[in-house]
XYZ file of C-alpha atoms in Angstrom:
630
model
C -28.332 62.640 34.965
C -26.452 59.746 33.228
C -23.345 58.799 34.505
C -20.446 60.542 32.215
C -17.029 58.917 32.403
C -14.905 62.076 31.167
C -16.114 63.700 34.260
C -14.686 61.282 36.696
C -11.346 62.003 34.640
C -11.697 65.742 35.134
C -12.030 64.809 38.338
C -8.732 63.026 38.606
C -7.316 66.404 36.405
C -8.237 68.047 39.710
C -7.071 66.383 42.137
C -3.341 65.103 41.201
C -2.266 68.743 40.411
C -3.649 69.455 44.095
C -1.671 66.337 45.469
C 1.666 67.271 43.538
C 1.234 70.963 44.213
C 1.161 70.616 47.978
C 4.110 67.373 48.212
C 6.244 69.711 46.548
C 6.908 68.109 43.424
C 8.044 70.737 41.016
C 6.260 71.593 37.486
C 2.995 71.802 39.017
C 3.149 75.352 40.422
C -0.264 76.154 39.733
C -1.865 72.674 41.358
C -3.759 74.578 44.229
C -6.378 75.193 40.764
C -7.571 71.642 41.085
C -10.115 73.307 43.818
C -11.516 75.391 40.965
C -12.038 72.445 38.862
C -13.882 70.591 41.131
C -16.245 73.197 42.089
C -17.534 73.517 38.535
C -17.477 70.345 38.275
C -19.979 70.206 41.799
C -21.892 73.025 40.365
C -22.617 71.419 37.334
C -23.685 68.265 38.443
C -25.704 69.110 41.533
C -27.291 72.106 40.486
C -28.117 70.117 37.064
C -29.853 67.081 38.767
C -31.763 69.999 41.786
C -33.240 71.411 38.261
C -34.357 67.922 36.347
C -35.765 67.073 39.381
C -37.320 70.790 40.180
C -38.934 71.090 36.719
C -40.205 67.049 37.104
C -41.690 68.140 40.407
C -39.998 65.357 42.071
C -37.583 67.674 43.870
C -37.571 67.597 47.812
C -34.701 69.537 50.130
C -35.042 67.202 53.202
C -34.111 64.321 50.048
C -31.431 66.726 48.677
C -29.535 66.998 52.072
C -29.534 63.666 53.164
C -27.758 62.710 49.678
C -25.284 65.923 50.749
C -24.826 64.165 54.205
C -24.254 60.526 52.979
C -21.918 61.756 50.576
C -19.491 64.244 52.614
C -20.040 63.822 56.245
C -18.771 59.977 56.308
C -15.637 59.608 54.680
C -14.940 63.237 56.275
C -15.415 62.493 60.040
C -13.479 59.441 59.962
C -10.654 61.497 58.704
C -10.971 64.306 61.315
C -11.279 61.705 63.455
C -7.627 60.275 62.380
C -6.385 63.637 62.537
C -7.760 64.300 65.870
C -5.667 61.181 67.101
C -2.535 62.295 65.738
C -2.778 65.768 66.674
C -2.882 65.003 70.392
C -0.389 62.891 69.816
C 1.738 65.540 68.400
C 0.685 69.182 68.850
C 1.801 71.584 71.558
C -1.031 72.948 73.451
C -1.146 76.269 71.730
C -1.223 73.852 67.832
C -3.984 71.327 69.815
C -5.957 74.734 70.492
C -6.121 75.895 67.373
C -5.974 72.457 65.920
C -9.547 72.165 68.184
C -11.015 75.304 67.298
C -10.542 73.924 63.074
C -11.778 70.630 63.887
C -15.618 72.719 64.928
C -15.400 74.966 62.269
C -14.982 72.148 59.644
C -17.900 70.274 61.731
C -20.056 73.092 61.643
C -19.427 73.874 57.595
C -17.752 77.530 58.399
C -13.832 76.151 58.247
C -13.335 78.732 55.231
C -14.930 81.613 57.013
C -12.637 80.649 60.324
C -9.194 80.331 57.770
C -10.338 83.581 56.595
C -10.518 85.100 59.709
C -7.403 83.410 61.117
C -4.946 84.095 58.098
C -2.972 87.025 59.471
C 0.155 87.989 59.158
C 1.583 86.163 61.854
C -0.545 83.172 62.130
C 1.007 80.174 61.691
C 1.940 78.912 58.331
C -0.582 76.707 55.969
C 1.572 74.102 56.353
C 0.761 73.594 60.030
C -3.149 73.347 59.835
C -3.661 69.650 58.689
C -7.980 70.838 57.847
C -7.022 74.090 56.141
C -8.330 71.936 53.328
C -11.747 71.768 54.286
C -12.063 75.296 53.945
C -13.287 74.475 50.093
C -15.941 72.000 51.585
C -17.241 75.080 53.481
C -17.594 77.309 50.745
C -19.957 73.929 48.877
C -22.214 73.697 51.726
C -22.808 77.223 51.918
C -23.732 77.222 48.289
C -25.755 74.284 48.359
C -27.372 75.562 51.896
C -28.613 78.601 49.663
C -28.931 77.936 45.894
C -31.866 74.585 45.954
C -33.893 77.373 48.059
C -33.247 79.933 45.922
C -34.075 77.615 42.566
C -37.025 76.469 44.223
C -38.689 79.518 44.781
C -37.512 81.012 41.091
C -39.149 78.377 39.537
C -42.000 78.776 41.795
C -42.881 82.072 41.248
C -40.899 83.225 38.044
C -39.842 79.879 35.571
C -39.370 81.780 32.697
C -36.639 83.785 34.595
C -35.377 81.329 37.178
C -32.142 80.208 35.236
C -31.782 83.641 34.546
C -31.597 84.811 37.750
C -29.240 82.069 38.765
C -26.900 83.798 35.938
C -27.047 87.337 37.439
C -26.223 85.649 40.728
C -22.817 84.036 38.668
C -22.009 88.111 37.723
C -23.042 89.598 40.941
C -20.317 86.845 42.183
C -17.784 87.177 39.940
C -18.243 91.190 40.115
C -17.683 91.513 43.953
C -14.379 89.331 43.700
C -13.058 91.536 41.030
C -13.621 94.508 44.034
C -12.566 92.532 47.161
C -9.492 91.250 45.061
C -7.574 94.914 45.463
C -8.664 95.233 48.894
C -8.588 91.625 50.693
C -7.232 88.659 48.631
C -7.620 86.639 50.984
C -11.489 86.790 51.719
C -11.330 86.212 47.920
C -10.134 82.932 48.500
C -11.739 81.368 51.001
C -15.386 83.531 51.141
C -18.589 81.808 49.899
C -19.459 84.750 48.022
C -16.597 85.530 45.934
C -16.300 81.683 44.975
C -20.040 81.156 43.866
C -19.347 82.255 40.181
C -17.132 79.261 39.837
C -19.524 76.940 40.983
C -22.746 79.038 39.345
C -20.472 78.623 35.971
C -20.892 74.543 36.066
C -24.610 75.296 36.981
C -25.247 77.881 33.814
C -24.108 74.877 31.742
C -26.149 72.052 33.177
C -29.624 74.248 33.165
C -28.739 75.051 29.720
C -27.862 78.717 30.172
C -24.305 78.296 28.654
C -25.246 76.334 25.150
C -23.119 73.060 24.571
C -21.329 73.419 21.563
C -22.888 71.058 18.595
C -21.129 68.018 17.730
C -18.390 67.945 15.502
C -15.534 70.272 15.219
C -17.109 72.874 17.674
C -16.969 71.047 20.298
C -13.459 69.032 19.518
C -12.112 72.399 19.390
C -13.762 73.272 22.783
C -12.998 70.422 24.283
C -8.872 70.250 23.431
C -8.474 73.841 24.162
C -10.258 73.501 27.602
C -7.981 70.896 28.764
C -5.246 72.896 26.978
C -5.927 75.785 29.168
C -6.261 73.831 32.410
C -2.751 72.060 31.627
C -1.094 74.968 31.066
C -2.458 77.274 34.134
C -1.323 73.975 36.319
C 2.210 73.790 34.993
C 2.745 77.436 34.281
C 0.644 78.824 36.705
C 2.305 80.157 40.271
C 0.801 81.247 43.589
C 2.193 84.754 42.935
C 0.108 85.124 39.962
C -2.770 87.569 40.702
C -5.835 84.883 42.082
C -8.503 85.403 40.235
C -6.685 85.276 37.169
C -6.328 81.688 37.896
C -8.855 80.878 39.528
C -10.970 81.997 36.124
C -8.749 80.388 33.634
C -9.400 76.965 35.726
C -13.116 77.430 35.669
C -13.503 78.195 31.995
C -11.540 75.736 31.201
C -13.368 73.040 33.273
C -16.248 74.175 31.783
C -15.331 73.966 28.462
C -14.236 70.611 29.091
C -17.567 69.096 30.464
C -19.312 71.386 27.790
C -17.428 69.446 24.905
C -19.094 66.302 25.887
C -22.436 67.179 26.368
C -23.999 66.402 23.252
C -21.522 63.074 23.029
C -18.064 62.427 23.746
C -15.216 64.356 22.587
C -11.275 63.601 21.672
C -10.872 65.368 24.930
C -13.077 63.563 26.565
C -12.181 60.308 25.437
C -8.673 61.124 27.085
C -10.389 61.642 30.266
C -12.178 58.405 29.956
C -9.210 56.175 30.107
C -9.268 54.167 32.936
C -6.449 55.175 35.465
C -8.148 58.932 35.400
C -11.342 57.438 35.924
C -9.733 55.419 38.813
C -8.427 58.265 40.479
C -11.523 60.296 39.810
C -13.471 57.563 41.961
C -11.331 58.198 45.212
C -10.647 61.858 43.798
C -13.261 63.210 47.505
C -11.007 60.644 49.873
C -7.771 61.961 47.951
C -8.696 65.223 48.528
C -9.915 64.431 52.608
C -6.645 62.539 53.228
C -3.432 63.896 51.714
C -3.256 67.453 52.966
C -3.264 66.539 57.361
C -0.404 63.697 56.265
C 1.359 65.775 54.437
C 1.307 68.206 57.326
C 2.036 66.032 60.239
C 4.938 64.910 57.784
C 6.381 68.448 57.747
C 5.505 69.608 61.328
C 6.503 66.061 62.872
C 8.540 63.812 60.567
C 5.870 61.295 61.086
C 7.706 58.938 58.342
C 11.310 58.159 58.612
C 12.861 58.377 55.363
C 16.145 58.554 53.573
C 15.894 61.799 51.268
C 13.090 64.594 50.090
C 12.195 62.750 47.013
C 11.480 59.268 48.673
C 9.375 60.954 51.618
C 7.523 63.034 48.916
C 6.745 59.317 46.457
C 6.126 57.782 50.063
C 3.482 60.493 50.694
C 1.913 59.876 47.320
C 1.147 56.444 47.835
C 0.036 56.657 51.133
C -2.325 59.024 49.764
C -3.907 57.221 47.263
C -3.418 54.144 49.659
C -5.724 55.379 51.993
C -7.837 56.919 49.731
C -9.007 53.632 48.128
C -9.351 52.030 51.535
C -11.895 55.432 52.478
C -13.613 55.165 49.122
C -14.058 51.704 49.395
C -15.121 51.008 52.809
C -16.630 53.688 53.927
C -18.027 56.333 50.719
C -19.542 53.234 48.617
C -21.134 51.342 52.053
C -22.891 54.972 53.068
C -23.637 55.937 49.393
C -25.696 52.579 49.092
C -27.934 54.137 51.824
C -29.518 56.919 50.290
C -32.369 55.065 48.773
C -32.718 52.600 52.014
C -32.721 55.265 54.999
C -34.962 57.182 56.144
C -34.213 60.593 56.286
C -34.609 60.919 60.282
C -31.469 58.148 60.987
C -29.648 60.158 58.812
C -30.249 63.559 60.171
C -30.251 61.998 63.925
C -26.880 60.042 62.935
C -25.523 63.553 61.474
C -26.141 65.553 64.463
C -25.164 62.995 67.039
C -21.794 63.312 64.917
C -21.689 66.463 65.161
C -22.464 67.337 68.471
C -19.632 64.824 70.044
C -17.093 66.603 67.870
C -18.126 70.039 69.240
C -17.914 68.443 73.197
C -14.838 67.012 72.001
C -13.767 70.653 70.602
C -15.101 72.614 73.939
C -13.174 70.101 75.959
C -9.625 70.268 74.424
C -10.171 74.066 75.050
C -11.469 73.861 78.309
C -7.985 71.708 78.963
C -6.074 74.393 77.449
C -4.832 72.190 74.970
C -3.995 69.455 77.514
C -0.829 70.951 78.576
C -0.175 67.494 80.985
C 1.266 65.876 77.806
C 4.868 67.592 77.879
C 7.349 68.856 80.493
C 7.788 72.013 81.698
C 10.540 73.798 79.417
C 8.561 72.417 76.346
C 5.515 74.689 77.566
C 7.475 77.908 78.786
C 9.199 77.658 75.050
C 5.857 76.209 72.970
C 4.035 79.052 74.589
C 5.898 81.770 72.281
C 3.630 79.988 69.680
C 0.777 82.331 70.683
C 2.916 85.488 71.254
C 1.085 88.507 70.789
C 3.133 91.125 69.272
C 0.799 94.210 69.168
C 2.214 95.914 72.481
C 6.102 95.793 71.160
C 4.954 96.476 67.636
C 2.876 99.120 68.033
C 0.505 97.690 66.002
C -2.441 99.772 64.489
C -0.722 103.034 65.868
C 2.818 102.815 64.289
C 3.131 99.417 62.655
C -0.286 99.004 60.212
C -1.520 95.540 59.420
C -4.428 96.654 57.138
C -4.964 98.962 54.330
C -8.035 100.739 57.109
C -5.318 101.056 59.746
C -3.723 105.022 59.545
C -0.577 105.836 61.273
C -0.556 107.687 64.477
C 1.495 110.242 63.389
C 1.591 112.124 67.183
C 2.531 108.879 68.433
C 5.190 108.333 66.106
C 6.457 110.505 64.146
C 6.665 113.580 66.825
C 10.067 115.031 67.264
C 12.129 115.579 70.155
C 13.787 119.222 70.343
C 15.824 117.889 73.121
C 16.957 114.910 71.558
C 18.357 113.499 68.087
C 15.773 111.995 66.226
C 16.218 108.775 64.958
C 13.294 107.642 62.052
C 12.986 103.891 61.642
C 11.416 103.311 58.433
C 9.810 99.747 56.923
C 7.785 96.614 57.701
C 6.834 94.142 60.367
C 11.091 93.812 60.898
C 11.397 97.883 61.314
C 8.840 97.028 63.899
C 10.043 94.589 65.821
C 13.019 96.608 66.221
C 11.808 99.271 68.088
C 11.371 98.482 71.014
C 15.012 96.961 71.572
C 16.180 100.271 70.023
C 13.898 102.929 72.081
C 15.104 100.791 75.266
C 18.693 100.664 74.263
C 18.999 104.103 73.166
C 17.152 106.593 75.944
C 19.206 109.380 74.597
C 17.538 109.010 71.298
C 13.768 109.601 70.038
C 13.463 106.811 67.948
C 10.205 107.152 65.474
C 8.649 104.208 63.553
C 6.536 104.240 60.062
C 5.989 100.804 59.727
C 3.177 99.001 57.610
C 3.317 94.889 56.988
C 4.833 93.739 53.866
C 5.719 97.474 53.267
C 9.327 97.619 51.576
C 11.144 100.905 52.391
C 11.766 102.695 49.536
C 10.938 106.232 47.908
C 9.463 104.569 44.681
C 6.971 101.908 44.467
C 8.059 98.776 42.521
C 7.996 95.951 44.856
C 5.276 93.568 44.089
C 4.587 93.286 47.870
C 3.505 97.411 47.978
C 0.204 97.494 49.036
C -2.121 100.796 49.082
C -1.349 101.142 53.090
C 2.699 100.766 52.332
C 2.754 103.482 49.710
C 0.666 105.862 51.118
C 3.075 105.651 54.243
C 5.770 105.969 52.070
C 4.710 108.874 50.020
C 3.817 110.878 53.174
C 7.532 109.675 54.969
C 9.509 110.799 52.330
C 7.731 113.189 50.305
C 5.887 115.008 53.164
C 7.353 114.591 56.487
C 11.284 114.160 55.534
C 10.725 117.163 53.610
C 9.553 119.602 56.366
C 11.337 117.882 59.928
C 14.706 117.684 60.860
C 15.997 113.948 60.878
C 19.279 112.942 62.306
C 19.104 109.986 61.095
C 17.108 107.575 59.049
C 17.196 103.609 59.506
C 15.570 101.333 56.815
C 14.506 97.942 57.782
C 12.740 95.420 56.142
C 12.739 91.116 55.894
C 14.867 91.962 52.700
C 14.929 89.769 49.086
C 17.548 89.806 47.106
C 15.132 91.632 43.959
C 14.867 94.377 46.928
C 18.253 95.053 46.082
C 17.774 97.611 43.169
C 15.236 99.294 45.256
C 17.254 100.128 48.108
C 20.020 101.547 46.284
C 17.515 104.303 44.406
C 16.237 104.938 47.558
C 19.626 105.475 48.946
C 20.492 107.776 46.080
C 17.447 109.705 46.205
C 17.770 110.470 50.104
C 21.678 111.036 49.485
C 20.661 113.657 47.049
C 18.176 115.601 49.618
C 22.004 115.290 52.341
C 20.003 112.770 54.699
C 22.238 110.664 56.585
C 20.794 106.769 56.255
C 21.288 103.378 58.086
C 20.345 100.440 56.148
C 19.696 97.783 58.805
C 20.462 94.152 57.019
C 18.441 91.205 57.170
C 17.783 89.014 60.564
C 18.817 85.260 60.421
C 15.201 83.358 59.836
C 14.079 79.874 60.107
C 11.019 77.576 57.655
C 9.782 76.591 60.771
C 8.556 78.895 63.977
C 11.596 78.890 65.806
C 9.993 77.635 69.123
C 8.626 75.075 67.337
C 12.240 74.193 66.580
C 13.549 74.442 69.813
C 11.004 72.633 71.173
C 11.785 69.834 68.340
C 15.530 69.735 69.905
C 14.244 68.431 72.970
C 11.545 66.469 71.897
C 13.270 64.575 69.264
C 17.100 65.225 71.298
C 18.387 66.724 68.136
C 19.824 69.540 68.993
C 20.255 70.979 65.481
C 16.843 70.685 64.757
C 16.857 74.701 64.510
C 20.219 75.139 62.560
C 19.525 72.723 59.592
C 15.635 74.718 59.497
C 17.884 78.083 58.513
C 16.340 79.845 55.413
C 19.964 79.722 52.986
C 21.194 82.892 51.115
C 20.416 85.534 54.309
C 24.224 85.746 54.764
C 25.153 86.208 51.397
C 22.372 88.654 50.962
C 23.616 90.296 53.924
C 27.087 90.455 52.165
C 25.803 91.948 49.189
C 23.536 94.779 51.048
C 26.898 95.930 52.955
C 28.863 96.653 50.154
C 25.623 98.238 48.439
C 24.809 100.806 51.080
C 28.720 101.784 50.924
C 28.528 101.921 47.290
C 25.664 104.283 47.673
C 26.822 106.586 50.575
C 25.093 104.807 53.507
C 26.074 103.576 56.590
C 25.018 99.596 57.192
C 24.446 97.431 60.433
C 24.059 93.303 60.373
C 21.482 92.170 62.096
C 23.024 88.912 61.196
C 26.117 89.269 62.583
C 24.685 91.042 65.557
C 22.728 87.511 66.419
C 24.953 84.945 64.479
C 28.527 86.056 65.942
C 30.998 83.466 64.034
C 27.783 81.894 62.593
C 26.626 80.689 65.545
C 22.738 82.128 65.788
C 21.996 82.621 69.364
C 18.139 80.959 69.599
C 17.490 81.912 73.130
C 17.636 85.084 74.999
C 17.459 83.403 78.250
C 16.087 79.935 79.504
C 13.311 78.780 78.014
C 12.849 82.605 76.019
C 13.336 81.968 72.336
C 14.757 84.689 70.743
C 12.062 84.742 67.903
C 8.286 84.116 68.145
C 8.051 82.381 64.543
C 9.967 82.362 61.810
C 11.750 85.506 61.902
C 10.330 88.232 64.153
C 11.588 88.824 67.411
C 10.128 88.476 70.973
C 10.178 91.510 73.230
C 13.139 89.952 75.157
C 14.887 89.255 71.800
C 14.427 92.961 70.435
C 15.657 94.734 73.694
C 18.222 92.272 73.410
C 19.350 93.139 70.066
C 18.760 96.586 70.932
C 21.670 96.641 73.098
C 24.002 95.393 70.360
C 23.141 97.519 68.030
C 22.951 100.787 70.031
C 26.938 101.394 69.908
C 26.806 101.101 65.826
C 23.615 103.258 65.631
C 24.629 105.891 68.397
C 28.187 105.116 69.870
C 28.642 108.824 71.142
C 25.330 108.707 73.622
C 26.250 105.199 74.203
C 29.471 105.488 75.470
C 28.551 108.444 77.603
C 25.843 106.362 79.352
C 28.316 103.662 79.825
C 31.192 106.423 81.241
C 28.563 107.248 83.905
């Protein structure tokens, strides 16, 4: 295949949106696309040059994969390799752990089935896994693991229909996302099979499936609006936007980009073409490697001392492309310049050596437990809350329902008391972490949870975080069970938004109407960073407001504003803010060394019975103070 110069620019078109999109540099809020891009852009180029060289008969797989391994595994392992450094430099046992278990999974081509796997609801943030990015690398192997196999045999035993069946493969693809995408997004991102289409699309188009269009206007016209379409899905585009929506827009317009040029270059080609694109389209692979685990030892650690946001975000840039020339040109080129000179048994023997010392390395920062010998005492006690497991104090899978397979344990839960009053605690993951602190607090009082993640608590559907499990909770709370129990009192609870706002107050009006007496519990105090993470930064780093300047802004104003809604609408309200921030001052431990929070804003076990106890005399003050009186 001839070398085409408008492809290294759509390169570069793929990779600075990416770069941007995760420094934070604003106007690019659709820059995680640039992945799309570049697996067209893979598809169409590999697959094209596996069939020229199936149909001239000069194809061979052991050839094929030790191109694949000279081209990936070099420049990659040197990077994990920096990143390994740095992370037992920096990580807590419970980050080197996980950090450890990343490192085999991208070694072993599976880090986007282990992401997948590990994106939960309270796993740690994206912006603490410095190989998240090699998830995409995953999903290329697999493909390319399965698809030269799959060509060789069409062509073998059906040519007439091989690049047909290579196209019913691309629907079969794109068909099973479209199902997965209403029932796991997230598998839809990071799953081989749900991301093949994109890279089957660049693949239709080199075999000739997907006609060029001729020279001439055609394919001027195809050509501008491609790159018109993948400019304005990066700089209009948002991660709230459904996924595949985007995800398809990028990979039809990539494609109609490369397809413009195919029969000669277009205008839009031509702009590709210009030299600084085709620059960064060189180093676009070591780009790609590098930037994400600096950009997240930057957040995580403050690795770079800088003055201001905007000078550490233009300092990450450069270092980016900085070391991205120095990877491209010392170590891609040097290994590249080996495929034709060795053999094929160095190469696989040098591979798997690789490999296997990064798995001993892997088993042996586990075995370690993370190498706990590399901090004090009080920064392990607090780091451990990292790994918290919430399920016994949520009640999780019984009353509080992760999944849309999970069904609430309604005998568990939701089973009145005739010899008590019955309290019903309604909402998501921060109904759930109340109840313990309120069940302990409150033995008088048969507290009840309904609780489903990212479940808002509300009557009517409307907030875009509803998801089948959350309404069909709701519908059977408040159209089925409040309808035919006795309640003595309701308490709604959720990590509330500010667009929440109109929600609550039909809710309120619709349960004032049926003479229900409601609570509406306010929002907690939260953090951008997991709040022993923080605390363990104050000692670390001895800056001891390491946790107050990580405060998410607006949750006392919001707080503020839900008060004097809930009177407005004939409720009673309780601050959870003021409960833990009395005069402002956000109490971060329970006791010593027991954060008060496992991450960013759910509470420990410790912290809930905690908060239990200060809420109890708003929520019941009549059982309360009878307790106390004896």
């Amino acid at each position: 295949m001839k070398y085409r110069s408008d492809i290294d620019g759509l390169r570069a078109l793929a990779v600075i949106p990416v770069l941007l999109y995760h420094v934070g540099v604003p106007g690019f809020g659709g820059g995680f696309v640039g992945v799309d891009i570049f697996f067209v852009i893979s598809g169409y180029l590999i697959s094209g040059m596996t069939d020229a060289d199936i149909r001239n008969g000069t194809f061979s797989l052991g050839n094929f994969y030790k191109r694949r391994i000279l081209r990936i595994l070099p420049a990659l392992f040197v990077m994990l390799l920096v990143t390994g450094v740095l992370a037992y430099i920096y990580f807590l046992p419970v980050e080197l752990e996980d950090f450890a278990k990343s490192l085999a999974s991208a070694v072993g081509s599976v880090a986007n089935v282990y992401f997948a796997k590990t994106a939960g609801y309270f796993e740690a943030p994206a912006e603490t896994k410095p190989l998240l990015h090699t998830w995409s690398l995953g999903v290329e192997e697999q493909f390319y693991l399965v698809v030269p196999v799959v060509m060789l045999v069409a062509y073998r035993f059906a040519p007439k229909r091989a690049r047909l069946l290579l196209a019913i493969g691309a629907v079969m693809s794109f068909a099973a996302a479209i199902a997965m995408s209403t029932r796991n997004e997230t598998f839809v991102f990071y799953l081989t099979p749900f991301r093949a289409w994109e890279l089957a699309l660049g693949a239709l188009l080199a075999i000739g499936f997907i006609p060029a269009p001729p020279r001439g206007m055609w394919s001027n016209v195809c050509g501008l609006a491609g790159l018109t379409l993948l400019l304005g899905v990066i700089l209009a585009g948002s991660s709230s936007a459904p996924l595949l929506l985007m995800t398809s827009l990028a990979s039809v317009g990539a494609t109609m980009v490369i397809a413009s040029s195919e029969r000669g270059i277009s205008p839009a080609g031509r702009l590709l073409s210009l030299r600084p694109l085709m620059f960064v389209g060189l180093i676009s692979y070591s780009l790609y490697l590098w930037h994400w685990p600096l950009i997240v030892f930057q957040r995580t650690d403050a690795v770079l001392k800088t003055g201001s946001p905007a000078s550490t975000k233009l300092l990450l840039i450069v270092l980016s492309v900085g070391m991205a020339y120095l990877s491209w040109k010392l170590i891609e080129l040097p290994f590249r310049s080996l495929a034709r000179s060795t053999s094929r048994t160095k190469v696989f023997t040098a591979a798997s050596a690789a490999m296997a010392s990064a798995f001993a390395i892997c088993g042996l920062i586990l075995l370690a437990g993370g190498a706990p010998f590399r901090f004090p005492e009080r920064v392990l006690q607090i780091s451990a809350y990292l790994a918290y497991d919430s399920s016994a104090a949520f009640r999780t899978g019984r009353c509080f329902l992760l999944t849309n397979h999970q069904q609430l344990d309604t005998e568990t839960c939701m089973t009145r008391d005739p010899a008590r009053p019955n309290y019903l605690l309604i909402g998501d993951s921060h109904a759930a972490h109340l109840w313990l602190g309120l069940a302990s607090a409150m033995p008088g009082v048969n507290v009840m949870q309904a609780s489903a993640s990212l479940c808002r608590p509300a009557v009517q559907g409307g907030s875009h975080y509803d998801s089948p499990a959350c309404r069909r909770m709701m519908d059977f709370v408040f159209n089925d069970f409040l309808a035919n129990n006795r309640i003595d009192k309701i308490l709604l609870a959720a990590s509330w938004k500010d667009e929440d706002l109109p929600i609550i107050a039909t809710t309120l009006d619709l349960l004032k109407a049926r003479g229900l007496r409601v609570t509406v519990l306010g929002p907690i105090v939260e953090y951008d960073s997991a709040l022993p993470r923080l605390l363990v930064d104050e000692i670390l780093r001895d800056d001891p407001a390491a946790a107050r300047a990580m405060r998410r802004p607006g949750v006392h104003e919001r707080d503020s504003a839900m008060s004097h809604l809930a009177a407005d609408h004939g409720a009673s309200y309780v601050s959870l803010y003021d409960a833990i921030c009395p005069d402002g001052r956000c109490d971060e431990y329970v006791a010593a060394n027991v954060p008060m929070q496992f991450d960013e804003g759910h509470l420990t076990s410790q912290g809930s019975i905690e908060l239990g106890q200060r809420l109890a005399p708003f929520l019941a003050p009549k059982l309360v103070g009878a307790r106390d009186a004896n």
